[in-house]
Amino acid sequence: MPIHQPEQHEASREQTGQEAVRARHANRLARETSPYLLQHAQNPVDWWPWGREAFEEARRRGVPIFLSVGYSTCYWCHVMERESFENEQIAALMNERFVCIKVDREERPDVDNLYMTATQVFSGRGGWPMSVFVEPEKLRPFWCGTYFPAEPRPGMNIAAFPQVLEGISGAWSNQRSAVLEQAESLAGAVRENLAGAASPVPVGHRDVERAADRLLRAFDQVHGGFGSAPKFPQTVYADFLLDAREHAEDKPTRDAIDRAVRASLDAMATGGIRDHVGGGFHRYAVDATWTVPHFEKMLYDQALLARLYTRAGAVYDDAEYRRVVRETLEFVLREMTGEGGGFYSAQDAEVDGREGLNYLWTPTQIAEALDPGDAEFAAEVYGLTKGPNFRDPHHPDGEASNVLRLEGRPAELAGRFSLSRDEFLMKLAGINRKLYGARKARTQPGLDDKVIAEWNGLAIAAFAEAAVLFKDKRYFDAAERGAGFVLGSMTGPDGRLRRSWRAGVANAPGVLEDSGAMILGLVALHRAALSRTGAPRTPTPYLASAVRVYELAVEDFRAEDMGYHDTRADREDLFVRSRTTYDGATPCGSSMMLHALLDLADATGEPSYIDRAVSLLRAVSNAVSRDPVATVNSTRGLLRLLRTDRSRQDPETFAPLDLATDQSAPEPCPEAPAVTPVEIYAETDRLRVSPGRPAELALLVRIADGYHLTGADPRPSDPTLGLAPFRVGVVGGEGIACFADYPDGSEHGLAGDTFLAYTGQFELRVAVEQTGELLGRPRLAVTYQACTQTECLMPRTVELDVAIDAA
């Protein structure tokens, strides 16, 4: 996940330096097709693409490799390029001491996965740009980081990039044996994390219940979504809960799932994470209220969210969800689809070096684009009457402005204007067309026009499923053209998928995610074709292609235990052959393959696919048992298998876990440090409450040196910082409320901004009272976000070991 670095001003660049950069001859990246690599083709850094030639050059010179990994729409990647990679002096130091390699993480997710795991193990956190120093013989990492400024920053406990380069170079020259020892130790940790094949364990209904319970506890009952800021769409969570809803045995559980799913979908549909003017969704929200997004737009988010809203539109018969689907897919057709039918990867977050500049509005700009009546209407509907909600933290001298967000669902807003919902939406659509026209006159964000097989598979499925819901031939045609493009332009002579395509060139061998996603897309297209003819289980060319992709995936990726590797066996440039089981921004390859097998079983009627799905689940069962939320898409596959006849005939395979083994299940936090920087102790392990008779307890919070927690009332100097405050709350049930006497905290400064934060150790008292009938199993939980002077860990919600009983 991208890491939010502390807010900071861009380093100024001398005009002569800019001219020198432009005057240089292009480096080796000019021969590449990746937009991200091409962005660096004019750098004075002597960049190499990832490959044998670069490795051999480093071995010949006897110097380490500096590996820089990022992607074209990454804001902080752009910042580090401007500050360091376009700096002649820093580039000269890089060229003298290292062989420098650039990698587009979207083209090479296998390379990114290995070195990101190393970075997380090494530093406890990760993000992009990723900066890794690698020994050249076996390509093992020995020192890792993310963004580094070009010069020391007052108040930031982080080395300047030239200092890092000097230090690493000195260690390589003077402490070589210690460096290589550290490289082997770090490589071993990566192998343990990514390549280990754990012994199978029984999994079953209890694991499904654990996952549902933990997600419902993580649900933000105020703002929707799961956890606190930053808020990601996390479509796999909602998909799993919708599956669990169908098989919940009691109404309170179904009602709790409906509240969590619908509140989350409504919050995203009305929030600033959605582009109300142009359609589609931004990557994530930096705050808990879904107001201010990180503005890049990724194809996989459009695909996964369109599929989720398509499904929810059918489950809840909700016209607003169906409207979200249409606007999202229309955006993809208009702005992210190539002439050949392939779907492009992403749109950039920044314009002219400013985050989100294309998407922001001031009241003056609204008034200039619309007539007075429409401007007043838009200002009220989109919240401009409440004042600005955005100020670029990286350019605090800029004008405050607004991210547009709906002030409610359309049906609710229509009543304020004495309009029907249809009348309201017709008026809003006309306003949006005018705003879109005005926005198109601005400088537009960059487009990453490479085509990625995995993300296209997800988009093909989204269009195919929407074609069924809306009976819309245009969506079917879009899915069909996308499939034809990938199968025609992104496969080799042997039919094997390539990872990416751009400008007529298909680059990099496909990975497991490409095969899994394409099978899912092709089966969805097969189903859409059948829905048009009404003929059940009739063979189609789409199903035949899905079977062929699967057969090649078995040859390339299947392991001896019937699980799957992420990469092919012939990848000599990878020091570990990984087997990823946890889901990230997209589901992992193994979990997509599990669902692909179940879809193939349903589409073909062939029971052998169920047998293979059972074998795959057995191979990942240890991971599911350890953490059914981090592996939630596989847990959803388990739920699907539990519904099949095959699973009922083999009860031992899916025997429920002994409840005792559940108690040590870790919280899902793949980016958490090995040692948590926060410890929380309660003075009692049980409270008894009744109406009118609250109970109290004291909590002791200890914070590791070098970390701070945002205060409960941080009172930031800039209200748009998106801080995640410290909170004590109730999860897992209803009928209980808690009230904490939070300390004020001390003033904390970061890159010119101030806010109140906690450090060291503090105590607080919490009152717990019964407010109604106790439903579920209410428990106390603490939400916090731990940060250093340079980076923040993901917000965590930790359940306290305190039972709450009714007196």
PDB file of C-alpha atoms in Angstrom, residues 370-523:
ATOM      1  CA  LEU A 370     -22.655  27.261 -14.396  1.00  0.00           C
ATOM      2  CA  ASP A 371     -25.496  29.728 -14.512  1.00  0.00           C
ATOM      3  CA  PRO A 372     -26.418  31.230 -11.099  1.00  0.00           C
ATOM      4  CA  GLY A 373     -29.288  28.874 -10.342  1.00  0.00           C
ATOM      5  CA  ASP A 374     -27.300  25.757 -11.162  1.00  0.00           C
ATOM      6  CA  ALA A 375     -24.270  27.078  -9.284  1.00  0.00           C
ATOM      7  CA  GLU A 376     -26.335  27.522  -6.135  1.00  0.00           C
ATOM      8  CA  PHE A 377     -27.810  24.045  -6.586  1.00  0.00           C
ATOM      9  CA  ALA A 378     -24.372  22.466  -7.088  1.00  0.00           C
ATOM     10  CA  ALA A 379     -22.869  24.303  -4.109  1.00  0.00           C
ATOM     11  CA  GLU A 380     -25.533  22.906  -1.796  1.00  0.00           C
ATOM     12  CA  VAL A 381     -25.595  19.394  -3.249  1.00  0.00           C
ATOM     13  CA  TYR A 382     -21.800  19.053  -3.251  1.00  0.00           C
ATOM     14  CA  GLY A 383     -21.160  20.691   0.116  1.00  0.00           C
ATOM     15  CA  LEU A 384     -19.394  23.875  -0.978  1.00  0.00           C
ATOM     16  CA  THR A 385     -21.664  25.905   1.300  1.00  0.00           C
ATOM     17  CA  LYS A 386     -19.831  24.348   4.281  1.00  0.00           C
ATOM     18  CA  GLY A 387     -16.522  25.877   3.239  1.00  0.00           C
ATOM     19  CA  PRO A 388     -13.372  24.303   1.748  1.00  0.00           C
ATOM     20  CA  ASN A 389     -12.466  20.730   2.660  1.00  0.00           C
ATOM     21  CA  PHE A 390      -9.080  20.478   0.935  1.00  0.00           C
ATOM     22  CA  ARG A 391      -5.736  22.226   1.145  1.00  0.00           C
ATOM     23  CA  ASP A 392      -2.776  20.543  -0.495  1.00  0.00           C
ATOM     24  CA  PRO A 393      -0.536  19.543   2.448  1.00  0.00           C
ATOM     25  CA  HIS A 394       2.500  19.539   0.138  1.00  0.00           C
ATOM     26  CA  HIS A 395       1.771  23.107  -1.059  1.00  0.00           C
ATOM     27  CA  PRO A 396       0.212  24.873   1.942  1.00  0.00           C
ATOM     28  CA  ASP A 397       0.481  28.221   0.185  1.00  0.00           C
ATOM     29  CA  GLY A 398      -2.083  27.081  -2.387  1.00  0.00           C
ATOM     30  CA  GLU A 399      -5.734  28.093  -2.398  1.00  0.00           C
ATOM     31  CA  ALA A 400      -8.145  26.113  -0.240  1.00  0.00           C
ATOM     32  CA  SER A 401     -10.704  24.315  -2.380  1.00  0.00           C
ATOM     33  CA  ASN A 402     -13.273  21.542  -2.397  1.00  0.00           C
ATOM     34  CA  VAL A 403     -13.402  17.896  -3.248  1.00  0.00           C
ATOM     35  CA  LEU A 404     -16.974  17.383  -4.449  1.00  0.00           C
ATOM     36  CA  ARG A 405     -19.030  14.982  -2.370  1.00  0.00           C
ATOM     37  CA  LEU A 406     -22.766  14.423  -2.264  1.00  0.00           C
ATOM     38  CA  GLU A 407     -24.436  15.600   0.937  1.00  0.00           C
ATOM     39  CA  GLY A 408     -26.610  12.489   0.983  1.00  0.00           C
ATOM     40  CA  ARG A 409     -28.192   9.866  -1.242  1.00  0.00           C
ATOM     41  CA  PRO A 410     -30.018  11.371  -4.248  1.00  0.00           C
ATOM     42  CA  ALA A 411     -33.432  10.340  -2.972  1.00  0.00           C
ATOM     43  CA  GLU A 412     -32.759  12.239   0.261  1.00  0.00           C
ATOM     44  CA  LEU A 413     -31.338  15.297  -1.471  1.00  0.00           C
ATOM     45  CA  ALA A 414     -34.212  15.479  -3.945  1.00  0.00           C
ATOM     46  CA  GLY A 415     -36.644  16.222  -1.136  1.00  0.00           C
ATOM     47  CA  ARG A 416     -34.731  19.371  -0.167  1.00  0.00           C
ATOM     48  CA  PHE A 417     -35.490  20.802  -3.586  1.00  0.00           C
ATOM     49  CA  SER A 418     -39.072  19.468  -3.847  1.00  0.00           C
ATOM     50  CA  LEU A 419     -37.997  17.222  -6.708  1.00  0.00           C
ATOM     51  CA  SER A 420     -38.517  13.556  -7.423  1.00  0.00           C
ATOM     52  CA  ARG A 421     -35.402  11.400  -7.482  1.00  0.00           C
ATOM     53  CA  ASP A 422     -35.528  11.194 -11.289  1.00  0.00           C
ATOM     54  CA  GLU A 423     -35.936  14.967 -11.624  1.00  0.00           C
ATOM     55  CA  PHE A 424     -33.067  15.552  -9.211  1.00  0.00           C
ATOM     56  CA  LEU A 425     -30.746  13.179 -11.092  1.00  0.00           C
ATOM     57  CA  MET A 426     -31.657  14.707 -14.444  1.00  0.00           C
ATOM     58  CA  LYS A 427     -30.787  18.177 -13.161  1.00  0.00           C
ATOM     59  CA  LEU A 428     -27.583  16.908 -11.537  1.00  0.00           C
ATOM     60  CA  ALA A 429     -26.522  15.139 -14.746  1.00  0.00           C
ATOM     61  CA  GLY A 430     -26.881  18.372 -16.722  1.00  0.00           C
ATOM     62  CA  ILE A 431     -24.757  20.229 -14.173  1.00  0.00           C
ATOM     63  CA  ASN A 432     -22.129  17.496 -14.188  1.00  0.00           C
ATOM     64  CA  ARG A 433     -21.865  17.659 -17.986  1.00  0.00           C
ATOM     65  CA  LYS A 434     -21.081  21.377 -17.769  1.00  0.00           C
ATOM     66  CA  LEU A 435     -18.574  20.864 -14.954  1.00  0.00           C
ATOM     67  CA  TYR A 436     -16.951  18.038 -16.889  1.00  0.00           C
ATOM     68  CA  GLY A 437     -16.603  20.265 -19.921  1.00  0.00           C
ATOM     69  CA  ALA A 438     -14.964  22.966 -17.810  1.00  0.00           C
ATOM     70  CA  ARG A 439     -12.684  20.387 -16.219  1.00  0.00           C
ATOM     71  CA  LYS A 440     -11.586  19.002 -19.578  1.00  0.00           C
ATOM     72  CA  ALA A 441     -10.281  22.479 -20.449  1.00  0.00           C
ATOM     73  CA  ARG A 442      -7.782  22.145 -17.606  1.00  0.00           C
ATOM     74  CA  THR A 443      -4.472  20.317 -17.825  1.00  0.00           C
ATOM     75  CA  GLN A 444      -5.367  16.631 -17.576  1.00  0.00           C
ATOM     76  CA  PRO A 445      -3.711  13.997 -15.368  1.00  0.00           C
ATOM     77  CA  GLY A 446      -1.303  11.609 -17.035  1.00  0.00           C
ATOM     78  CA  LEU A 447      -2.598   8.330 -18.429  1.00  0.00           C
ATOM     79  CA  ASP A 448      -0.735   5.057 -17.935  1.00  0.00           C
ATOM     80  CA  ASP A 449      -1.815   3.375 -21.153  1.00  0.00           C
ATOM     81  CA  LYS A 450      -0.238  -0.008 -20.640  1.00  0.00           C
ATOM     82  CA  VAL A 451      -2.599  -2.977 -20.601  1.00  0.00           C
ATOM     83  CA  ILE A 452      -2.191  -5.461 -17.727  1.00  0.00           C
ATOM     84  CA  ALA A 453      -3.637  -8.947 -18.145  1.00  0.00           C
ATOM     85  CA  GLU A 454      -4.756  -9.348 -14.517  1.00  0.00           C
ATOM     86  CA  TRP A 455      -6.555  -6.020 -14.317  1.00  0.00           C
ATOM     87  CA  ASN A 456      -8.138  -6.594 -17.723  1.00  0.00           C
ATOM     88  CA  GLY A 457      -9.469  -9.923 -16.491  1.00  0.00           C
ATOM     89  CA  LEU A 458     -11.140  -8.111 -13.588  1.00  0.00           C
ATOM     90  CA  ALA A 459     -12.557  -5.476 -15.956  1.00  0.00           C
ATOM     91  CA  ILE A 460     -13.847  -8.125 -18.374  1.00  0.00           C
ATOM     92  CA  ALA A 461     -15.730  -9.747 -15.491  1.00  0.00           C
ATOM     93  CA  ALA A 462     -17.151  -6.358 -14.416  1.00  0.00           C
ATOM     94  CA  PHE A 463     -18.478  -5.538 -17.888  1.00  0.00           C
ATOM     95  CA  ALA A 464     -19.829  -9.067 -18.411  1.00  0.00           C
ATOM     96  CA  GLU A 465     -21.727  -9.069 -15.121  1.00  0.00           C
ATOM     97  CA  ALA A 466     -23.100  -5.594 -15.753  1.00  0.00           C
ATOM     98  CA  ALA A 467     -24.225  -6.763 -19.215  1.00  0.00           C
ATOM     99  CA  VAL A 468     -26.366  -9.384 -17.483  1.00  0.00           C
ATOM    100  CA  LEU A 469     -27.765  -6.967 -14.891  1.00  0.00           C
ATOM    101  CA  PHE A 470     -28.657  -4.233 -17.387  1.00  0.00           C
ATOM    102  CA  LYS A 471     -29.171  -6.416 -20.465  1.00  0.00           C
ATOM    103  CA  ASP A 472     -26.832  -3.959 -22.186  1.00  0.00           C
ATOM    104  CA  LYS A 473     -25.090  -5.205 -25.333  1.00  0.00           C
ATOM    105  CA  ARG A 474     -22.510  -2.404 -25.159  1.00  0.00           C
ATOM    106  CA  TYR A 475     -21.140  -3.829 -21.933  1.00  0.00           C
ATOM    107  CA  PHE A 476     -21.053  -7.325 -23.374  1.00  0.00           C
ATOM    108  CA  ASP A 477     -19.224  -6.020 -26.431  1.00  0.00           C
ATOM    109  CA  ALA A 478     -16.694  -4.216 -24.212  1.00  0.00           C
ATOM    110  CA  ALA A 479     -16.007  -7.422 -22.286  1.00  0.00           C
ATOM    111  CA  GLU A 480     -15.708  -9.417 -25.493  1.00  0.00           C
ATOM    112  CA  ARG A 481     -13.309  -6.919 -27.092  1.00  0.00           C
ATOM    113  CA  GLY A 482     -11.205  -6.808 -23.932  1.00  0.00           C
ATOM    114  CA  ALA A 483     -10.937 -10.581 -23.862  1.00  0.00           C
ATOM    115  CA  GLY A 484     -10.087 -10.679 -27.543  1.00  0.00           C
ATOM    116  CA  PHE A 485      -7.330  -8.120 -27.027  1.00  0.00           C
ATOM    117  CA  VAL A 486      -5.655 -10.004 -24.174  1.00  0.00           C
ATOM    118  CA  LEU A 487      -5.921 -13.393 -25.872  1.00  0.00           C
ATOM    119  CA  GLY A 488      -4.821 -11.995 -29.229  1.00  0.00           C
ATOM    120  CA  SER A 489      -2.152  -9.426 -28.363  1.00  0.00           C
ATOM    121  CA  MET A 490      -0.891 -10.564 -24.975  1.00  0.00           C
ATOM    122  CA  THR A 491      -0.128 -14.248 -25.494  1.00  0.00           C
ATOM    123  CA  GLY A 492       2.957 -15.876 -26.921  1.00  0.00           C
ATOM    124  CA  PRO A 493       3.057 -18.533 -29.655  1.00  0.00           C
ATOM    125  CA  ASP A 494       2.479 -21.182 -26.971  1.00  0.00           C
ATOM    126  CA  GLY A 495      -0.686 -19.417 -25.757  1.00  0.00           C
ATOM    127  CA  ARG A 496       0.828 -18.313 -22.451  1.00  0.00           C
ATOM    128  CA  LEU A 497      -0.225 -14.944 -21.097  1.00  0.00           C
ATOM    129  CA  ARG A 498       2.134 -12.004 -20.970  1.00  0.00           C
ATOM    130  CA  ARG A 499       1.848  -9.627 -18.038  1.00  0.00           C
ATOM    131  CA  SER A 500       1.574  -6.301 -19.858  1.00  0.00           C
ATOM    132  CA  TRP A 501       1.297  -4.689 -23.272  1.00  0.00           C
ATOM    133  CA  ARG A 502       2.015  -1.204 -24.530  1.00  0.00           C
ATOM    134  CA  ALA A 503       2.685   0.334 -27.939  1.00  0.00           C
ATOM    135  CA  GLY A 504       2.482  -3.011 -29.716  1.00  0.00           C
ATOM    136  CA  VAL A 505       4.899  -4.821 -27.379  1.00  0.00           C
ATOM    137  CA  ALA A 506       3.875  -7.459 -24.827  1.00  0.00           C
ATOM    138  CA  ASN A 507       6.353  -7.426 -21.937  1.00  0.00           C
ATOM    139  CA  ALA A 508       7.228  -9.750 -19.049  1.00  0.00           C
ATOM    140  CA  PRO A 509       5.882 -13.266 -18.579  1.00  0.00           C
ATOM    141  CA  GLY A 510       2.515 -13.581 -16.914  1.00  0.00           C
ATOM    142  CA  VAL A 511       2.203 -14.369 -13.219  1.00  0.00           C
ATOM    143  CA  LEU A 512      -0.433 -16.397 -11.375  1.00  0.00           C
ATOM    144  CA  GLU A 513      -2.670 -13.354 -10.832  1.00  0.00           C
ATOM    145  CA  ASP A 514      -2.914 -12.870 -14.605  1.00  0.00           C
ATOM    146  CA  SER A 515      -4.148 -16.418 -15.146  1.00  0.00           C
ATOM    147  CA  GLY A 516      -6.579 -16.399 -12.222  1.00  0.00           C
ATOM    148  CA  ALA A 517      -8.153 -13.070 -13.163  1.00  0.00           C
ATOM    149  CA  MET A 518      -8.439 -13.944 -16.845  1.00  0.00           C
ATOM    150  CA  ILE A 519     -10.177 -17.233 -16.063  1.00  0.00           C
ATOM    151  CA  LEU A 520     -12.670 -15.364 -13.871  1.00  0.00           C
ATOM    152  CA  GLY A 521     -13.253 -12.803 -16.629  1.00  0.00           C
ATOM    153  CA  LEU A 522     -13.669 -15.399 -19.353  1.00  0.00           C
ATOM    154  CA  VAL A 523     -16.128 -17.483 -17.321  1.00  0.00           C
TER     155      VAL A 523
END
